[in-house]
């Protein structure tokens, strides 16, 4: 049996112990796999992070949108009514915050042309002028008949002059009447719902209250509302 030389044995052991070579194609495949996995993980992370923040933002936006909708409904409504009369224009600011239901009803009647051509039914000097539907509002002549009224006209700070109000008694769905005060009237605090005030045309209101009336405080010559124009701002 032939003997193997020591040098040959050393070379054979080095070949067995040495690491096996990896081909370049294998390295490229591994790199591609690692890159694909990294891209998938990053994409998944971004998707779930956006979804979670989107849901949180949606919750807040739902509340904000609800509040904004309510505010927009309120502030999109006209804030002023301009009554055209034979004596001139009366501009009224509407109290959308303090009397929203009455203002909505008044605006609805204005938009339907309800007050167009409607007369002032009662004109009571140093008291009120009454417009709109007369039915159910004839109480004005009863209010003026009270003796205590004249003493309170000067002292009461409650009910200001040139305010726009409607009676608290229930009116039919197809009727609406209003009063414009021409003096501070405390007696009307419990009888009227104030839903506006005259901001321009106080002199026109005073001219109307100077017209001649009969014993029932009804104008002898017809005077009324030619039309009503609604505006958001003036």
Steps between C-alpha positions, in 0.01 A plus 500: 500500500638834386576758759341847475740780540443746788477795264221332308309429824530866601352619172210254523414612857497864395258421220262319739509766773487811278166671443310420188473784251152669442422600148428862406152408372407357840613820674289711262191284565545534877537879471186525291300295751621715788411817308151375415433405863621842619274680248198291606560570868540876442186517281297309759621732778406813306155358416407418859644822639298709252187301574528551875562876468225525242247340733601734783475801273162381372366485854603858565378617159159345561452718807643804326281446194190465718574827679587672176175381341293641785689830492478526123125443508464776753730752335396428143153633583431864413568725796302803385156574358438825309133601492407733217210729599343810343684706762842343433709200597510334842807279552466240774778291652374150582600327825600160358671393824240599758180424305599248229159334459312827460763636262478182288123537482522869413761434228286223355202735468720771347640261239147394409400865448249480785543865609502649150221759482389432858381810692583617852175417678552698819701817550517621859706811562775466764426128518514264202428457133355162410557319173440161352186299562251685717313196629597424858697823532223749561598497866712810438199725550427317826858550621492873430179544697671433834542813707825382659674498162579874486682498836718206398597627158759736650639287784541153352840407357389146405329526164682739269354700215536379141506130583334240279285240670212261455229398741559201729150369433500213254433596140392275218764350274390724213491823699766727644467844654758735647533820700758777480511693825539877491565546875631296796198289596534277810149357464606315185783304662261220593303520178757535223794291384763745380683366194658812351560873515485791259854610411411737217180685424392597851379827348284300260342315792428833666340634182274197484390545861397858417235399244136574579311209655142433608385422854617141459855615409462388140652733237240700309707474184665172415870475572692179495792295374578517130747210524775354722861443393721259697876551531782326687683826562439870451 
